[in-house]
JSON list of C-alpha atoms in Angstrom, two decimals:
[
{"chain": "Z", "resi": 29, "resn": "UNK", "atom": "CA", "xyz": [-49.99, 3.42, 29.70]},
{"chain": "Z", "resi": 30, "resn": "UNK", "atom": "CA", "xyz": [-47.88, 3.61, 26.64]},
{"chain": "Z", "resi": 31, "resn": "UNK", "atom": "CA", "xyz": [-46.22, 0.41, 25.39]},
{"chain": "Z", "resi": 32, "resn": "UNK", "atom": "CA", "xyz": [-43.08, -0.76, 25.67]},
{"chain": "Z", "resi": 33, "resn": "UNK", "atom": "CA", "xyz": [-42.04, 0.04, 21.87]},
{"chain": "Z", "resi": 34, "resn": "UNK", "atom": "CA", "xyz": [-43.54, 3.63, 22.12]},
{"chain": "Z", "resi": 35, "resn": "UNK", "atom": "CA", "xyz": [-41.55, 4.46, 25.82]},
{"chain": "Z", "resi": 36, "resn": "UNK", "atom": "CA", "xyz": [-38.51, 3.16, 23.78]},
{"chain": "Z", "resi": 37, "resn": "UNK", "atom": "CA", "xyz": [-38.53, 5.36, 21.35]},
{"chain": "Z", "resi": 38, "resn": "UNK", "atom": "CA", "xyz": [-39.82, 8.15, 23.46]},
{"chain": "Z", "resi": 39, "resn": "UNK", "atom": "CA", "xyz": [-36.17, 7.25, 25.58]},
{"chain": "Z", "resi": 40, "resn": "UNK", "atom": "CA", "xyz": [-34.28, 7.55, 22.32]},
{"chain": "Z", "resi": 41, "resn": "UNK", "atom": "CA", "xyz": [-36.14, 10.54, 20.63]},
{"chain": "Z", "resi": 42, "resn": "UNK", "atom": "CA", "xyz": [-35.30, 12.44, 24.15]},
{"chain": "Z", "resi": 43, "resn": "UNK", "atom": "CA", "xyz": [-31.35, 11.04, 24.16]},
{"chain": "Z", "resi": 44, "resn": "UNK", "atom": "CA", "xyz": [-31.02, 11.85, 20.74]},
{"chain": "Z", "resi": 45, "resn": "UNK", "atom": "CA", "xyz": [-32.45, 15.54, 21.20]},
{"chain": "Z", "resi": 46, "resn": "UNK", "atom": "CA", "xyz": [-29.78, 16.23, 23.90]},
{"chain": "Z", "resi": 47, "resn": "UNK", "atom": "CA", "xyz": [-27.12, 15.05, 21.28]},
{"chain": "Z", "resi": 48, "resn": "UNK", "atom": "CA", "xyz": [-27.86, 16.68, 18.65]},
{"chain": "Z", "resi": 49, "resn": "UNK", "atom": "CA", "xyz": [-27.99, 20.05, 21.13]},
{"chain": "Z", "resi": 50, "resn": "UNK", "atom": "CA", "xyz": [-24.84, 19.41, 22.63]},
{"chain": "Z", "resi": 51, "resn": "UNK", "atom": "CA", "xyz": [-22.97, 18.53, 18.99]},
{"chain": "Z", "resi": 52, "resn": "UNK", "atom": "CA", "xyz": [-24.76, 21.85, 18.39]},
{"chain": "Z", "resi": 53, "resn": "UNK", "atom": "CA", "xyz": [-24.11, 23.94, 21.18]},
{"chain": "Z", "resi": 54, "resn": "UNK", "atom": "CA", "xyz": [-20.17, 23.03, 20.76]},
{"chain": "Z", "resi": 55, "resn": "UNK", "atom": "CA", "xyz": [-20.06, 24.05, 16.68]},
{"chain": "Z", "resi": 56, "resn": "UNK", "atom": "CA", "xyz": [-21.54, 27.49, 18.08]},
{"chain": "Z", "resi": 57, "resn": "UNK", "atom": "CA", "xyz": [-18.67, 27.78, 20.68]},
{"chain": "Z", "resi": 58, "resn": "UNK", "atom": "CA", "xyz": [-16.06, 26.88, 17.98]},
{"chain": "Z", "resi": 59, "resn": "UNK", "atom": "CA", "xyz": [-17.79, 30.00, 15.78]},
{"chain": "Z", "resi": 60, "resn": "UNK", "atom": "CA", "xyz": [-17.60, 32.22, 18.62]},
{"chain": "Z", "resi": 61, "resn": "UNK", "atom": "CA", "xyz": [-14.09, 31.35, 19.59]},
{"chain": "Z", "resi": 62, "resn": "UNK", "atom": "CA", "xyz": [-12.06, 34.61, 18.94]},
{"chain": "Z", "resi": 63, "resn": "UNK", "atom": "CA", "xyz": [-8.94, 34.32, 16.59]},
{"chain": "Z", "resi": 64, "resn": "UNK", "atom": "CA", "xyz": [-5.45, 35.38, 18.28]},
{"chain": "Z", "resi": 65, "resn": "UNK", "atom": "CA", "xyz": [-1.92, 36.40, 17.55]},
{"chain": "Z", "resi": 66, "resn": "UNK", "atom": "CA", "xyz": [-0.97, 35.17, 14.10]},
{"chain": "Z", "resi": 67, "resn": "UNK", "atom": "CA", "xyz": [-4.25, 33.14, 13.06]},
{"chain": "Z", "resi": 68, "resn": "UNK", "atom": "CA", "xyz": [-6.23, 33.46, 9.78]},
{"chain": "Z", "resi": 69, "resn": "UNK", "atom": "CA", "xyz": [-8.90, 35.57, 10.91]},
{"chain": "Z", "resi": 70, "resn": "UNK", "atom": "CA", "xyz": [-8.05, 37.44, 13.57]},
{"chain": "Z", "resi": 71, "resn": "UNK", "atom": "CA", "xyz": [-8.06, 41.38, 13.97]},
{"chain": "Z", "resi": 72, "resn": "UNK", "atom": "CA", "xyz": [-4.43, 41.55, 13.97]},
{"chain": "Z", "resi": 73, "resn": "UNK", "atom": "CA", "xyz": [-3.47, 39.23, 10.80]},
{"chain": "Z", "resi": 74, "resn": "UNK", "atom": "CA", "xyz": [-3.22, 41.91, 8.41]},
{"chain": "Z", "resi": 75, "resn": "UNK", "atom": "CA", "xyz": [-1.00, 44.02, 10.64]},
{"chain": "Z", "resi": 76, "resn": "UNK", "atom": "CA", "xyz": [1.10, 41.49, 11.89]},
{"chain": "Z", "resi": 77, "resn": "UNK", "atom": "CA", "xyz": [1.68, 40.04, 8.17]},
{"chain": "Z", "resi": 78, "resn": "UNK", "atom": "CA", "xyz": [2.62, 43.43, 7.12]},
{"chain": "Z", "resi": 79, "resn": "UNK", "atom": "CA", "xyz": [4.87, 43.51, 10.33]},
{"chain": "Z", "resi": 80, "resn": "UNK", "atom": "CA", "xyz": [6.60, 40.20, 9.83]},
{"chain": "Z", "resi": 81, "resn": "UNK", "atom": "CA", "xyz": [7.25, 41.27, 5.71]},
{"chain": "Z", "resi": 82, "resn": "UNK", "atom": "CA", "xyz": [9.35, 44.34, 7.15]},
{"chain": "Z", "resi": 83, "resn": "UNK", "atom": "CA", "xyz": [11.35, 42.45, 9.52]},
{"chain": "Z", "resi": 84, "resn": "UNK", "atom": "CA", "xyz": [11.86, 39.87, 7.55]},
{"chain": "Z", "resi": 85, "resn": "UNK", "atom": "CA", "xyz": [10.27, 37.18, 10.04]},
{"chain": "Z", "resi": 86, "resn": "UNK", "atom": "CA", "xyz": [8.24, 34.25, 9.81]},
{"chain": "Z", "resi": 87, "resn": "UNK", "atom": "CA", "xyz": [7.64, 33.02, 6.37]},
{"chain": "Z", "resi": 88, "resn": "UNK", "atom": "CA", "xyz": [9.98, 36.12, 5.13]},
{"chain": "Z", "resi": 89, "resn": "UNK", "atom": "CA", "xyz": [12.42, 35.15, 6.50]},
{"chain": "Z", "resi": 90, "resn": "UNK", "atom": "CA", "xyz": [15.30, 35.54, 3.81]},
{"chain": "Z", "resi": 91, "resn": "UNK", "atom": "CA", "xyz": [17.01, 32.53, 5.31]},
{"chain": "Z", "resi": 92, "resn": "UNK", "atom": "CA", "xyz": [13.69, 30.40, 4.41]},
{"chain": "Z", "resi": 93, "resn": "UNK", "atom": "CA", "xyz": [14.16, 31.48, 0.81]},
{"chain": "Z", "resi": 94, "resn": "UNK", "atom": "CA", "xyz": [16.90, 29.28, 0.72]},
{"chain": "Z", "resi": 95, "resn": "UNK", "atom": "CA", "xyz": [15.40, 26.21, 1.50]},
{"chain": "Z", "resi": 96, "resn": "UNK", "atom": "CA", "xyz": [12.29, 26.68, -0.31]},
{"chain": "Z", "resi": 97, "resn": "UNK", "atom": "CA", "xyz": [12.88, 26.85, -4.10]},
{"chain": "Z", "resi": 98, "resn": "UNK", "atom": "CA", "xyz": [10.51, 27.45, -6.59]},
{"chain": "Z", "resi": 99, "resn": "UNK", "atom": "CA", "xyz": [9.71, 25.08, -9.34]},
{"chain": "Z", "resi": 100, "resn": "UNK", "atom": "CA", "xyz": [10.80, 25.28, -12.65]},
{"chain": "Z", "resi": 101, "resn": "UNK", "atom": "CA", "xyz": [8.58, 24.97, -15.57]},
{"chain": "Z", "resi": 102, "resn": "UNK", "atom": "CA", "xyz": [9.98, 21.53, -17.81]},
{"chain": "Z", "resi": 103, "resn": "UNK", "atom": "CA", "xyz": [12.36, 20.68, -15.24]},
{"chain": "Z", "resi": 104, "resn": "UNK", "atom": "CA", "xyz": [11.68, 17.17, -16.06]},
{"chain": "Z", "resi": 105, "resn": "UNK", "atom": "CA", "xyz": [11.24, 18.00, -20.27]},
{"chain": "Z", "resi": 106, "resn": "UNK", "atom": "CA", "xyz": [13.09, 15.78, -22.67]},
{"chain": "Z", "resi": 107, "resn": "UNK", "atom": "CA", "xyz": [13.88, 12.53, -19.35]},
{"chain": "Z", "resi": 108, "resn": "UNK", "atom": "CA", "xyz": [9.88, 11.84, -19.43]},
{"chain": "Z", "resi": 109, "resn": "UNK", "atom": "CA", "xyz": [9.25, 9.27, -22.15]},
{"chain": "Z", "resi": 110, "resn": "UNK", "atom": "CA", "xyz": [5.43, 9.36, -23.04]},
{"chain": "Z", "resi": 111, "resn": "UNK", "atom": "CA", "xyz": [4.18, 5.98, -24.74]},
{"chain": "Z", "resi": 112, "resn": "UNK", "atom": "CA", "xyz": [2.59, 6.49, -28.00]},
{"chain": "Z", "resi": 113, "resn": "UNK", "atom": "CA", "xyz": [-0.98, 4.30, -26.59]},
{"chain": "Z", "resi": 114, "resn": "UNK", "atom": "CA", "xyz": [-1.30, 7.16, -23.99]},
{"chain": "Z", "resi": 115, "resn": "UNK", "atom": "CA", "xyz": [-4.24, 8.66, -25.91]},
{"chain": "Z", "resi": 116, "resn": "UNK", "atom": "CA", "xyz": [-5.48, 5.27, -26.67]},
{"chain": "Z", "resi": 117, "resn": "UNK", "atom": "CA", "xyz": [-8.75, 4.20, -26.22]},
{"chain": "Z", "resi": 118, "resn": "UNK", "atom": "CA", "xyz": [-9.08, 2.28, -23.52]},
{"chain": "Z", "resi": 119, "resn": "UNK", "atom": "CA", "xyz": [-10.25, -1.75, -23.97]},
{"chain": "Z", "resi": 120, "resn": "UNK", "atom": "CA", "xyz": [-14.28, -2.01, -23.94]},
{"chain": "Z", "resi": 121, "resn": "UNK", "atom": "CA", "xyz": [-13.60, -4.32, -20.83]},
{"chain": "Z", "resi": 122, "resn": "UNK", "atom": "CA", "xyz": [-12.16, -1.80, -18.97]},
{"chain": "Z", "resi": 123, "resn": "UNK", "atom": "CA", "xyz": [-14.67, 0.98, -19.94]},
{"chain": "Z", "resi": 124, "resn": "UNK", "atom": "CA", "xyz": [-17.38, -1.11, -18.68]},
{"chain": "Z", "resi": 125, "resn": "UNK", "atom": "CA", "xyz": [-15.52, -1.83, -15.54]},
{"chain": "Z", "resi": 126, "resn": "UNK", "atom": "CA", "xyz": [-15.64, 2.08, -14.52]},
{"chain": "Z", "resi": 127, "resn": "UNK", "atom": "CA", "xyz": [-19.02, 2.06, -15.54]},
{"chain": "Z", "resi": 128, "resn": "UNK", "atom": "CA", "xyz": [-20.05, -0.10, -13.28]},
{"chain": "Z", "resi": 129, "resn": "UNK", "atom": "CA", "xyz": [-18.52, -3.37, -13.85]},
{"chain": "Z", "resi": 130, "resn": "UNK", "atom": "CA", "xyz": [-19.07, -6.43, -16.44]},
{"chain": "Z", "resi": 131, "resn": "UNK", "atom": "CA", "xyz": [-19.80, -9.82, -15.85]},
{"chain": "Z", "resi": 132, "resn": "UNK", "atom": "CA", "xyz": [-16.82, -12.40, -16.05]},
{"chain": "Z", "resi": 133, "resn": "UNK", "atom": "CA", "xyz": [-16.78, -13.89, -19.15]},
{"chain": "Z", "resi": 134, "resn": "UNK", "atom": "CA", "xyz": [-15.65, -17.67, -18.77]},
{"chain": "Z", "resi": 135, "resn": "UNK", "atom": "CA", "xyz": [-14.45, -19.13, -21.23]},
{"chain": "Z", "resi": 136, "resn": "UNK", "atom": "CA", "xyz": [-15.87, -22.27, -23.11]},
{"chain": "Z", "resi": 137, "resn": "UNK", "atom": "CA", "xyz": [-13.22, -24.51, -22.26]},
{"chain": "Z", "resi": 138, "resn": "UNK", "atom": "CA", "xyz": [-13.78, -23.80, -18.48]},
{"chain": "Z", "resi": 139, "resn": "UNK", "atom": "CA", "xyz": [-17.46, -24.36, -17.36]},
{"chain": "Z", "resi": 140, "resn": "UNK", "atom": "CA", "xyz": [-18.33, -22.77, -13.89]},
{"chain": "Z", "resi": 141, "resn": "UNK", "atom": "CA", "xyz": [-18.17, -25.32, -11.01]},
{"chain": "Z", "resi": 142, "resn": "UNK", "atom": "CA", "xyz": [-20.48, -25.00, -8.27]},
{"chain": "Z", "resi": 143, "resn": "UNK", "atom": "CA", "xyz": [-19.06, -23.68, -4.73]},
{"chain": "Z", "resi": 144, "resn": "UNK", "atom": "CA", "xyz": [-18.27, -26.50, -2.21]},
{"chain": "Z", "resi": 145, "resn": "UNK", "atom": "CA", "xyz": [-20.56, -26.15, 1.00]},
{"chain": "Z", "resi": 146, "resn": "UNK", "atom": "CA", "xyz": [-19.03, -25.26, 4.49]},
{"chain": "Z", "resi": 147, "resn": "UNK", "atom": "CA", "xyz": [-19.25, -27.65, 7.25]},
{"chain": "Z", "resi": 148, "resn": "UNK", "atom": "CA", "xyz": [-20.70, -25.64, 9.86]},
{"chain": "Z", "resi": 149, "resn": "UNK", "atom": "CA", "xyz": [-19.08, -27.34, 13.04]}
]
């Protein structure tokens, strides 16, 4: 008779099978799942894009046009003010912080103190 470690993991390696097939079996049904009406990939899209453009419906419609303006190129020129240090180098301390940090530098005048213990109660 196995032990009990080995029927554990014999439990496990059987639940987790029957997970992973489910988790499976339900991407292959969202695969399969046929596209309808107006949806990005279905057999109709093209036709009912083309459809909607000559009626002027949906995303053409004219009144939508309207409402959504496009952006200008330099709207914002001449308001922005851009500080001179913006190509700057940035400080070595801050360099080696996004490269994976620095140590704290303490100064001379303030030794570290050692962490008071907790009470455990």
């Amino acid at each position: 008779m196995p032990s009990q470690r080995r029927r554990k993991s014999i439990i496990n390696e059987h639940a987790l099978w029957h997970r992973r097939r489910r988790f499976d079996e339900e991407l292959r049904l969202w695969d399969q799942m046929a596209s309808v009406g107006r949806e990005f990939g279905s057999p109709d899209f093209e036709r009912l894009m083309e459809e909607d453009f000559r009626l002027g419906r949906g995303v053409f419609d004219p009144a939508l046009a309207t409402v959504i303006t496009k952006r200008q190129v330099g709207l914002l020129k001449g308001k922005l003010v851009i500080p001179e240090t913006f190509n700057a180098p940035l400080p070595h301390d801050v360099l080696a912080d996004f490269e994976g940090g620095t140590e704290l530098e303490v100064p001379e005048d303030h030794p570290l103190q050692p962490r008071a213990r907790q009470r455990s109660s």
